[in-house]
Amino acid sequence: MKPTIFTVKELLINKLNNPDYRYTFDKDSGTLQVKNDRVKNAVTIQLAELVKLIERDGESALDKQVYYITSSFAAAQNTKRVEDHMDDLYPVIRSSSFPLETKEGEPFIVTDHTAETRIYYVLDLGNTYRLLTQKDTSVLAVEKIKSQALINLNTKKIPLKEDNVAGNRFYFVRTNDGYDASRLLNEKFMEKMEKKRKRSDRCSSTTSGCVIISRCSE
């Protein structure tokens, strides 16, 4: 049977199966809002998009949505103090359409990056992470958080997969640790890839260089 927003809504609620959750279904917009009574937080799901993912990926798409919701609530409940976990700070890249503040109006810590992206900063919690806001600067200065996040990022390994297409060399960064796109902020790595591109240009007239591709939807 072809899934619909109505059947997917019921499947998702059954999968979540949490007495602390409250659900609001808007038939007109095709959305399901999930609220957690314990953290006073909410996640809104676009059911039509979830239907498409289920048609493509099967039940794993539903499992990923459940993981996203529960991880979001877990991050909201986390009370770790940033100053006690400096080694767990990292930068993440988000599109310029990503919100600049929480739903409660608390501004995120951000840095302008490109016309299409910004850099946000997070506290890694293991299976998920929490976006840092101005509330996290009560003890630490913003610049200290930003610099430490980059230092920690630069310690992460950057495994590359290479592919050649029509004489062009592509390098893929795929680690599935949530920081694939962030590795493009590693200046030493980017300098290394620029040197590799220049060597390729000198060695072959058909090779236009290298392109580094990472997942920007972390």
Coordinates of C-alpha atoms in Angstrom, one line a residue:
M1 CA 0.0 0.0 0.0
K2 CA 1.3 3.4 -1.0
P3 CA 2.1 5.5 2.2
T4 CA 0.2 8.7 2.8
I5 CA 0.7 11.5 5.3
F6 CA -2.0 9.9 7.4
T7 CA -0.5 6.5 7.5
V8 CA 3.0 7.8 8.0
K9 CA 1.7 10.0 10.9
E10 CA 0.4 6.9 12.7
L11 CA 3.6 4.9 12.0
L12 CA 5.8 7.7 13.4
I13 CA 3.7 8.1 16.6
N14 CA 3.7 4.4 17.2
K15 CA 7.5 4.3 16.6
L16 CA 8.1 7.1 19.1
N17 CA 5.9 5.6 21.7
N18 CA 6.7 8.0 24.5
P19 CA 4.2 9.2 27.1
D20 CA 6.0 12.5 27.5
Y21 CA 5.3 13.4 23.8
R22 CA 2.3 15.4 22.6
Y23 CA 1.2 15.5 19.0
T24 CA -0.5 18.1 16.9
F25 CA -1.4 17.2 13.3
D26 CA -2.2 19.9 10.8
K27 CA -3.9 18.4 7.8
D28 CA -3.8 21.6 5.7
S29 CA 0.0 22.0 6.0
G30 CA 0.7 18.3 6.2
T31 CA 2.8 18.7 9.4
L32 CA 3.1 16.8 12.6
Q33 CA 4.4 18.8 15.6
V34 CA 5.9 16.7 18.4
K35 CA 6.2 18.3 21.8
N36 CA 8.2 17.0 24.8
D37 CA 6.6 17.9 28.1
R38 CA 9.8 17.4 30.0
V39 CA 11.9 19.9 28.0
K40 CA 9.1 22.2 26.7
N41 CA 10.6 21.7 23.3
A42 CA 9.0 20.9 19.9
V43 CA 9.9 19.4 16.6
T44 CA 7.8 19.9 13.4
I45 CA 7.9 17.2 10.7
Q46 CA 6.9 17.7 7.1
L47 CA 5.0 14.5 6.5
A48 CA 4.9 14.8 2.7
E49 CA 8.7 14.9 2.6
L50 CA 8.8 11.9 5.0
V51 CA 6.5 10.0 2.7
K52 CA 8.9 10.5 -0.2
L53 CA 11.8 9.3 1.9
I54 CA 9.9 6.2 2.9
E55 CA 9.0 5.4 -0.7
R56 CA 12.7 5.6 -1.6
D57 CA 14.5 4.1 1.5
G58 CA 11.8 2.1 3.2
E59 CA 11.5 1.8 7.0
S60 CA 15.0 3.0 7.5
A61 CA 13.7 6.5 6.7
L62 CA 11.2 6.3 9.5
D63 CA 13.9 5.1 11.9
K64 CA 16.1 8.0 10.9
Q65 CA 13.2 10.4 11.7
V66 CA 12.7 8.9 15.1
Y67 CA 16.4 9.2 15.8
Y68 CA 16.3 12.9 14.7
I69 CA 13.4 13.7 17.0
T70 CA 14.7 11.8 20.1
S71 CA 18.2 13.3 19.6
S72 CA 16.8 16.8 19.4
F73 CA 15.0 16.3 22.7
A74 CA 18.1 14.7 24.3
A75 CA 20.2 17.7 23.2
A76 CA 17.6 20.1 24.7
Q77 CA 17.7 18.2 28.0
N78 CA 21.5 18.2 28.2
T79 CA 22.9 20.5 30.9
K80 CA 26.6 20.1 30.3
R81 CA 28.5 23.3 30.9
V82 CA 30.7 24.4 27.9
E83 CA 33.6 25.4 30.1
D84 CA 33.8 21.9 31.5
H85 CA 33.9 20.2 28.0
M86 CA 36.2 22.4 25.9
D87 CA 37.5 19.3 24.0
D88 CA 33.9 18.7 22.7
L89 CA 33.4 22.0 20.9
Y90 CA 33.2 22.0 17.1
P91 CA 32.1 24.2 14.2
V92 CA 29.3 23.1 11.8
I93 CA 28.3 24.6 8.5
R94 CA 24.7 25.5 7.9
S95 CA 22.9 27.2 5.0
S96 CA 22.1 31.0 5.3
S97 CA 18.4 30.1 5.7
F98 CA 19.1 28.3 9.0
P99 CA 17.6 30.2 12.0
L100 CA 19.9 32.7 13.8
E101 CA 18.2 32.0 17.1
T102 CA 16.3 29.4 19.0
K103 CA 12.5 29.3 19.1
E104 CA 12.8 31.0 22.5
G105 CA 14.7 33.9 20.9
E106 CA 18.2 33.1 22.2
P107 CA 20.8 34.0 19.5
F108 CA 23.1 31.2 18.3
I109 CA 26.8 31.8 18.2
V110 CA 27.6 32.2 14.5
T111 CA 30.3 33.4 12.1
D112 CA 29.7 34.6 8.5
H113 CA 31.2 32.1 6.0
T114 CA 30.0 32.5 2.4
A115 CA 26.9 34.1 0.8
E116 CA 25.1 30.8 1.2
T117 CA 26.5 29.5 4.5
R118 CA 27.2 30.4 8.1
I119 CA 29.3 28.7 10.7
Y120 CA 27.6 27.6 13.9
Y121 CA 29.2 26.1 17.0
V122 CA 28.2 23.0 18.9
L123 CA 28.8 21.0 22.0
D124 CA 29.3 17.4 21.0
L125 CA 27.1 15.0 23.1
G126 CA 28.2 11.7 21.6
N127 CA 25.2 10.6 19.4
T128 CA 24.1 14.2 18.7
Y129 CA 25.2 17.8 19.5
R130 CA 23.8 21.0 21.0
L131 CA 24.0 24.3 19.1
L132 CA 25.6 26.9 21.3
T133 CA 23.8 30.2 22.1
Q134 CA 24.8 33.4 23.7
K135 CA 23.8 31.8 27.1
D136 CA 26.9 29.7 26.8
T137 CA 29.2 32.7 26.9
S138 CA 28.5 33.6 30.6
V139 CA 31.9 32.2 31.5
L140 CA 33.7 31.8 28.2
A141 CA 34.2 34.6 25.6
V142 CA 32.7 34.0 22.2
E143 CA 36.2 34.2 20.5
K144 CA 37.5 31.5 22.9
I145 CA 34.6 29.2 22.0
K146 CA 35.2 29.8 18.3
S147 CA 39.0 29.3 18.4
Q148 CA 38.7 26.1 20.5
A149 CA 36.1 24.7 18.2
L150 CA 38.5 25.1 15.2
I151 CA 41.4 23.6 17.2
N152 CA 39.3 20.5 18.0
L153 CA 38.2 20.2 14.4
N154 CA 41.8 20.2 13.2
T155 CA 42.5 17.1 15.2
K156 CA 39.9 15.1 13.3
K157 CA 41.2 12.7 10.6
I158 CA 40.1 13.5 7.0
P159 CA 39.8 10.2 5.1
L160 CA 39.4 10.9 1.4
K161 CA 37.8 8.8 -1.4
E162 CA 38.9 9.6 -4.9
D163 CA 37.1 9.4 -8.2
N164 CA 38.0 10.4 -11.7
V165 CA 35.4 11.6 -14.1
A166 CA 36.3 12.8 -17.6
G167 CA 39.8 13.7 -16.5
N168 CA 38.6 15.6 -13.4
R169 CA 39.7 14.3 -10.0
F170 CA 37.1 14.5 -7.3
Y171 CA 37.7 13.9 -3.6
F172 CA 34.9 12.9 -1.2
V173 CA 34.8 13.5 2.5
R174 CA 32.5 10.9 4.1
T175 CA 32.9 10.1 7.8
N176 CA 29.3 10.2 9.0
D177 CA 30.4 11.8 12.2
G178 CA 28.4 15.0 11.7
Y179 CA 31.4 17.1 10.7
D180 CA 32.0 16.2 7.1
A181 CA 31.4 19.7 5.7
S182 CA 33.2 21.3 8.7
R183 CA 36.5 19.8 7.6
L184 CA 36.5 22.4 4.8
L185 CA 37.3 24.9 7.6
N186 CA 40.7 23.1 8.2
E187 CA 43.1 25.6 6.6
K188 CA 46.1 23.2 6.5
F189 CA 43.9 20.6 4.8
M190 CA 42.7 23.1 2.2
E191 CA 46.2 24.3 1.5
K192 CA 47.3 20.7 1.0
M193 CA 44.5 20.1 -1.5
E194 CA 45.3 23.3 -3.3
K195 CA 48.9 22.1 -3.8
K196 CA 47.6 18.8 -5.1
R197 CA 45.4 20.7 -7.6
K198 CA 48.3 22.7 -8.8
R199 CA 50.4 19.6 -9.3
S200 CA 47.6 18.0 -11.3
D201 CA 47.4 21.1 -13.5
R202 CA 51.1 20.8 -14.3
C203 CA 51.1 17.1 -14.9
S204 CA 48.1 16.9 -17.2
S205 CA 46.5 19.2 -19.7
T206 CA 43.2 17.2 -19.4
T207 CA 42.9 17.4 -15.6
S208 CA 41.3 20.6 -14.4
G209 CA 42.3 19.9 -10.8
C210 CA 40.5 18.6 -7.8
V211 CA 37.1 19.2 -6.3
I212 CA 36.4 18.4 -2.7
I213 CA 32.9 17.3 -2.0
S214 CA 31.5 17.0 1.5
R215 CA 28.0 16.6 2.9
C216 CA 26.7 20.1 3.7
S217 CA 23.4 18.7 5.2
E218 CA 24.9 17.3 8.4

